[in-house]
Amino acid sequence: MSKKILAIYYSQTGQLGDIIDNFTAPFVDAGVSVEKVIIQLKNPYPFPWTGKRFFSVMPDCVLSIPGELQPFTLKESSYDLIVLGYQAWFLSPGIPTNTLLHEPAFKAVLKNTPVITITGARNMWINAFERLKKALQKEGAKLVGNISLVDKHSNWISFITIFHWMFNGKKDRLLNIFPVPGVAAEDISNTMVYGTIASSYLSKGNWQGMQEELVKNKAVEIKYNLMFIESKAGRIFSIWANIIAKKKNQTAWLVAFKYYLLIALFIAAPIILLVNAIFFKPFLSKRIKEKKQYYLGVN
Ligand SMILES: Cc1cc2nc3c(=O)[nH]c(=O)nc-3n(C[C@H](O)[C@H](O)[C@H](O)COP(=O)(O)O)c2cc1C
């Protein structure tokens, strides 16, 4: 009997959909039955976003407040593999993914099932992945693989271009000067390589060594500076989210958060990174190596 996989995800721009299509193509070629389910929210977020709406989702993302999904059906009661596509939103699992993780039908198929997580992020997915990992563990799923695709341009460039994309709805070059935002087209089509690797492990029925092979093929890469910024920012976002969530009139606070984000990224982060590079990083090489290794893995 042919193996069955479920590929389930949300995608606002279609980027993650393209990634999932490329990833699952080798499974289809190998005769595996691939069921794709695209989840939708009952009250969809606008795309393109307005600035106000974009920042308004921050507290719910960070505090893991679920929304409501449109009803969806799963054809099977169990799968040989679940491919879970997710977005990082404000360093947290996106609200659609977080909502999916509250759905009884999805929770039921997760139990004892191997899962591969895939994201197409700007460049900060570690906190979201860590939280997703915990949620999957709680449901008794077996995380066997992780693929994290990112925009490989500098943190500043990708910050500018993602807002151009999110607020204009077009994945094109701002002013014809900046690069195309998001995950590069060649990285998206290269996801097929990861699908080929995963498909061979599925047919063997043994996942041992798969994540190492994916990492060798650059399915996940960890950049120290981004890992460092994200670890600090995650804690600060949580403080902001807790304060804002308690406010009756959140608008002014969300505007303040937006300016905080700009100052943190363009002014504070370079200074903190420099201080860290001089006074701390040289003495922490063993710990940094261990941390990077940990985030490359799925344990
Ligand atoms: C509200 C919002 C917040 C986001 N926050 C992050 C983030 O913290 N880290 C990151 O790498 N990307 C972030 N992104 C980018 C998304 O992870 C993703 O790359 C983009 O939305 C395209 O995904 P799609 O497949 O849904 O179109 C954010 C996007 C949105 C809409």
Coordinates of C-alpha atoms and ligand atoms in Angstrom, one line a residue:
M1 CA 0.0 0.0 0.0
S2 CA 1.4 3.4 -0.9
K3 CA 2.5 5.7 1.9
K4 CA 0.3 8.7 2.8
I5 CA 1.5 12.1 3.7
L6 CA -0.3 15.2 4.7
A7 CA 1.1 18.6 3.7
I8 CA -0.7 21.3 5.7
Y9 CA 0.0 25.0 5.7
Y10 CA -1.2 28.6 5.4
S11 CA 0.3 31.0 2.9
Q12 CA -0.7 34.6 2.4
T13 CA 1.4 35.4 -0.6
G14 CA 1.8 31.9 -2.0
Q15 CA 5.5 31.7 -1.1
L16 CA 5.1 28.9 1.4
G17 CA 2.7 27.2 -1.1
D18 CA 5.5 27.2 -3.7
I19 CA 8.0 25.8 -1.2
I20 CA 5.6 23.0 -0.2
D21 CA 4.9 22.2 -3.9
N22 CA 8.6 21.8 -4.6
F23 CA 9.2 19.8 -1.4
T24 CA 6.4 17.4 -2.1
A25 CA 7.0 16.9 -5.8
P26 CA 9.6 14.1 -5.3
F27 CA 7.1 12.2 -3.0
V28 CA 4.5 12.3 -5.7
D29 CA 7.1 11.1 -8.3
A30 CA 7.9 8.2 -5.9
G31 CA 4.2 7.2 -5.8
V32 CA 3.4 8.5 -2.4
S33 CA -0.1 9.8 -1.8
V34 CA 0.2 13.5 -1.0
E35 CA -2.8 15.3 0.5
K36 CA -2.4 19.0 0.5
V37 CA -4.5 21.1 2.9
I38 CA -4.3 24.9 2.8
I39 CA -5.8 26.4 6.0
Q40 CA -7.7 29.6 5.9
L41 CA -8.9 31.9 8.7
K42 CA -12.5 32.7 9.2
N43 CA -11.7 36.3 9.2
P44 CA -8.7 36.5 6.8
Y45 CA -5.9 39.0 7.3
P46 CA -5.7 41.5 4.5
F47 CA -3.0 41.2 1.9
P48 CA -1.5 43.7 1.2
W49 CA -1.5 44.7 4.9
T50 CA -2.0 48.2 6.2
G51 CA 0.7 49.3 8.6
K52 CA -1.9 49.5 11.5
R53 CA -3.3 46.0 10.9
F54 CA 0.2 44.5 10.5
F55 CA 1.4 45.6 13.9
S56 CA -2.0 44.9 15.5
V57 CA -1.4 41.2 15.4
M58 CA 1.8 41.4 17.4
P59 CA 0.3 40.8 20.9
D60 CA -1.8 37.8 19.8
C61 CA 1.2 36.2 17.9
V62 CA 3.5 36.6 20.9
L63 CA 1.0 35.6 23.5
S64 CA -0.2 32.6 21.3
I65 CA -3.8 33.7 21.1
P66 CA -5.5 31.5 18.5
G67 CA -8.0 32.8 15.9
E68 CA -10.6 30.7 14.2
L69 CA -10.1 28.6 11.1
Q70 CA -12.5 27.9 8.2
P71 CA -13.6 24.3 8.5
F72 CA -11.3 21.8 6.8
T73 CA -11.4 18.1 6.4
L74 CA -8.6 15.5 6.5
K75 CA -9.2 12.5 4.3
E76 CA -7.3 10.0 6.5
S77 CA -7.3 9.2 10.2
S78 CA -3.5 8.7 10.2
Y79 CA -0.5 9.5 8.0
D80 CA 3.0 8.2 7.5
L81 CA 4.3 11.7 7.6
I82 CA 3.0 15.2 8.2
V83 CA 4.7 18.2 6.5
L84 CA 3.7 21.3 8.5
G85 CA 4.4 24.6 6.8
Y86 CA 4.5 27.6 9.1
Q87 CA 5.3 31.3 9.2
A88 CA 7.2 33.2 11.8
W89 CA 5.2 36.2 12.8
F90 CA 6.8 38.6 15.3
L91 CA 9.3 35.9 16.3
S92 CA 6.4 33.5 17.1
P93 CA 4.4 30.9 15.2
G94 CA 2.0 32.8 12.9
I95 CA -1.6 33.0 14.2
P96 CA -2.9 30.6 11.5
T97 CA -0.4 27.9 12.6
N98 CA -1.0 28.5 16.2
T99 CA -4.8 28.1 15.6
L100 CA -4.2 24.9 13.6
L101 CA -2.3 23.5 16.6
H102 CA -5.6 24.0 18.7
E103 CA -7.7 22.0 16.2
P104 CA -8.8 18.7 17.5
A105 CA -8.8 17.0 14.1
F106 CA -5.2 18.1 13.5
K107 CA -4.1 17.2 17.0
A108 CA -5.5 13.7 16.5
V109 CA -3.4 13.0 13.4
L110 CA -0.3 14.4 15.0
K111 CA -0.1 11.8 17.7
N112 CA 2.8 9.4 17.2
T113 CA 3.3 10.7 13.6
P114 CA 6.6 11.8 12.1
V115 CA 6.5 15.6 11.3
I116 CA 8.7 17.7 9.1
T117 CA 8.4 21.5 9.6
I118 CA 9.1 24.0 6.8
T119 CA 9.2 27.7 7.0
G120 CA 9.8 30.5 4.5
A121 CA 10.8 33.3 6.8
R122 CA 12.4 36.7 6.5
N123 CA 15.4 35.6 8.6
M124 CA 14.2 35.2 12.2
W125 CA 12.5 31.8 12.7
I126 CA 14.3 30.3 15.7
N127 CA 11.9 31.4 18.5
A128 CA 8.9 30.4 16.4
F129 CA 10.4 27.0 15.7
E130 CA 11.3 26.5 19.4
R131 CA 7.7 27.2 20.3
L132 CA 6.3 25.0 17.5
K133 CA 8.6 22.2 18.7
K134 CA 7.1 22.4 22.2
A135 CA 3.6 22.4 20.9
L136 CA 4.3 19.3 18.7
Q137 CA 5.9 17.5 21.6
K138 CA 2.8 18.2 23.7
E139 CA 0.6 16.6 21.0
G140 CA 2.9 13.5 20.9
A141 CA 4.2 14.1 17.4
K142 CA 7.7 13.0 16.4
L143 CA 9.6 15.9 14.9
V144 CA 12.0 14.2 12.4
G145 CA 13.0 17.1 10.2
N146 CA 13.1 20.9 9.8
I147 CA 13.7 23.1 6.8
S148 CA 14.1 26.8 7.3
L149 CA 14.3 29.0 4.2
V150 CA 15.1 32.6 4.6
D151 CA 15.8 35.8 2.7
K152 CA 19.6 35.7 2.6
H153 CA 20.1 39.5 2.1
S154 CA 21.3 41.6 5.0
N155 CA 19.0 42.1 8.0
W156 CA 18.5 45.7 7.1
I157 CA 17.8 45.2 3.5
S158 CA 15.4 42.3 4.1
F159 CA 13.6 44.4 6.7
I160 CA 13.0 47.2 4.2
T161 CA 12.1 44.9 1.3
I162 CA 9.7 42.8 3.3
F163 CA 7.6 45.9 4.3
H164 CA 7.6 46.9 0.6
W165 CA 6.2 43.4 -0.2
M166 CA 3.7 43.2 2.8
F167 CA 2.3 46.7 2.3
N168 CA 2.2 46.8 -1.5
G169 CA 1.4 43.1 -2.2
K170 CA 4.1 42.7 -4.8
K171 CA 7.2 40.6 -4.5
D172 CA 9.2 43.0 -6.7
R173 CA 12.2 45.3 -6.4
L174 CA 11.6 48.5 -4.4
L175 CA 12.6 51.5 -6.6
N176 CA 14.4 49.1 -8.9
I177 CA 17.3 49.4 -6.5
F178 CA 16.6 46.9 -3.7
P179 CA 16.6 43.1 -4.3
V180 CA 13.4 41.1 -4.6
P181 CA 12.0 40.4 -1.1
G182 CA 11.5 37.0 0.5
V183 CA 13.1 33.6 -0.2
A184 CA 15.0 33.6 -3.5
A185 CA 13.3 31.7 -6.4
E186 CA 16.3 29.4 -6.7
D187 CA 16.1 28.5 -3.0
I188 CA 12.4 27.8 -3.4
S189 CA 13.0 25.4 -6.4
N190 CA 15.9 23.8 -4.6
T191 CA 13.5 22.6 -1.9
M192 CA 12.9 19.7 -4.3
V193 CA 16.4 18.4 -3.2
Y194 CA 15.1 18.3 0.4
G195 CA 12.0 16.5 -0.8
T196 CA 14.1 13.9 -2.5
I197 CA 16.1 13.3 0.6
A198 CA 13.0 13.1 2.8
S199 CA 11.2 10.8 0.4
S200 CA 14.1 8.3 0.5
Y201 CA 13.9 8.2 4.4
L202 CA 10.1 7.8 4.2
S203 CA 10.5 4.8 1.9
K204 CA 13.1 3.3 4.3
G205 CA 10.7 3.9 7.2
N206 CA 13.7 5.2 9.3
W207 CA 14.4 8.9 9.9
Q208 CA 17.8 8.4 11.5
G209 CA 20.3 10.8 10.0
M210 CA 17.8 12.7 7.8
Q211 CA 18.1 16.1 9.6
E212 CA 22.0 15.8 9.3
E213 CA 21.7 15.2 5.6
L214 CA 19.2 18.1 5.2
V215 CA 21.6 20.4 7.1
K216 CA 24.6 19.3 4.9
N217 CA 22.5 20.4 2.0
K218 CA 21.8 23.8 3.7
A219 CA 18.2 23.2 4.6
V220 CA 18.9 25.1 7.8
E221 CA 21.7 27.7 8.3
I222 CA 22.3 29.6 11.5
K223 CA 23.9 33.0 11.4
Y224 CA 25.3 34.1 14.8
N225 CA 24.3 37.7 14.7
L226 CA 20.7 36.9 13.8
M227 CA 20.6 34.2 16.5
F228 CA 21.9 36.7 19.0
I229 CA 19.4 39.5 18.1
E230 CA 16.5 37.1 18.1
S231 CA 17.3 35.7 21.5
K232 CA 17.3 39.3 23.0
A233 CA 14.3 40.5 20.9
G234 CA 12.1 37.5 21.8
R235 CA 12.2 38.5 25.5
I236 CA 11.6 42.1 24.8
F237 CA 8.6 41.4 22.4
S238 CA 7.1 39.4 25.2
I239 CA 7.3 42.4 27.6
W240 CA 5.7 44.6 24.9
A241 CA 3.0 42.1 24.1
N242 CA 2.0 41.7 27.8
I243 CA 1.8 45.4 28.3
I244 CA -0.1 46.1 25.1
A245 CA -2.6 43.3 25.6
K246 CA -3.8 44.9 28.8
K247 CA -4.4 48.3 27.3
K248 CA -7.9 49.3 26.3
N249 CA -6.7 51.6 23.5
Q250 CA -3.8 49.8 21.9
T251 CA -3.3 52.0 18.9
A252 CA -0.8 54.4 20.5
W253 CA 1.1 51.5 22.1
L254 CA 1.4 49.7 18.8
V255 CA 2.7 52.8 17.1
A256 CA 5.3 53.1 20.0
F257 CA 6.2 49.4 19.3
K258 CA 6.7 50.1 15.6
Y259 CA 9.2 52.9 16.4
Y260 CA 10.9 50.8 19.0
L261 CA 11.4 48.1 16.4
L262 CA 13.0 50.6 14.0
I263 CA 15.3 52.0 16.6
A264 CA 16.2 48.6 17.9
L265 CA 17.1 47.3 14.5
F266 CA 18.8 50.2 12.9
I267 CA 20.5 51.8 16.0
A268 CA 20.6 49.6 19.1
A269 CA 21.3 46.2 17.4
P270 CA 24.6 47.3 15.7
I271 CA 25.9 48.8 18.9
I272 CA 24.9 45.8 21.0
L273 CA 26.4 43.4 18.4
L274 CA 29.7 45.4 18.4
V275 CA 29.9 45.4 22.2
N276 CA 29.1 41.7 22.3
A277 CA 31.7 41.0 19.5
I278 CA 34.4 42.7 21.5
F279 CA 33.7 41.8 25.1
F280 CA 31.7 38.5 25.1
K281 CA 31.7 36.5 21.9
P282 CA 35.4 35.7 22.0
F283 CA 35.0 33.9 25.3
L284 CA 31.8 32.0 24.5
S285 CA 32.8 30.1 21.3
K286 CA 32.0 26.7 22.8
R287 CA 28.6 27.8 24.0
I288 CA 27.8 29.5 20.7
K289 CA 28.8 26.3 18.7
E290 CA 26.6 24.2 20.9
K291 CA 23.7 26.6 20.5
K292 CA 24.0 26.7 16.7
Q293 CA 24.2 22.9 16.6
Y294 CA 21.1 22.7 18.7
Y295 CA 19.1 25.0 16.4
L296 CA 20.3 23.1 13.3
G297 CA 18.7 19.9 14.8
V298 CA 15.2 18.8 15.8
N299 CA 15.7 17.7 19.4
Ligands
LIG1 C1 2.6 39.9 10.6 C2 3.9 39.3 10.1 C3 5.0 39.2 11.0 C4 6.2 38.6 10.5 N1 7.3 38.4 11.4 C5 8.4 37.8 10.9 C6 9.4 37.4 11.9 O1 9.3 37.7 13.1 N2 10.5 36.8 11.4 C7 10.6 36.4 10.1 O2 11.6 35.9 9.7 N3 9.6 36.7 9.2 C8 8.5 37.4 9.6 N4 7.5 37.6 8.7 C9 7.6 37.1 7.3 C10 6.8 35.7 7.2 O3 7.5 34.8 8.0 C11 6.8 35.2 5.8 O4 8.1 35.1 5.3 C12 5.9 36.1 4.9 O5 4.8 36.5 5.5 C13 5.5 35.3 3.6 O6 4.8 34.1 4.0 P1 3.5 33.5 3.2 O7 3.9 32.2 2.7 O8 2.4 33.5 4.2 O9 3.2 34.4 2.1 C14 6.3 38.2 9.1 C15 5.2 38.4 8.3 C16 4.0 38.9 8.8 C17 2.8 39.0 7.9

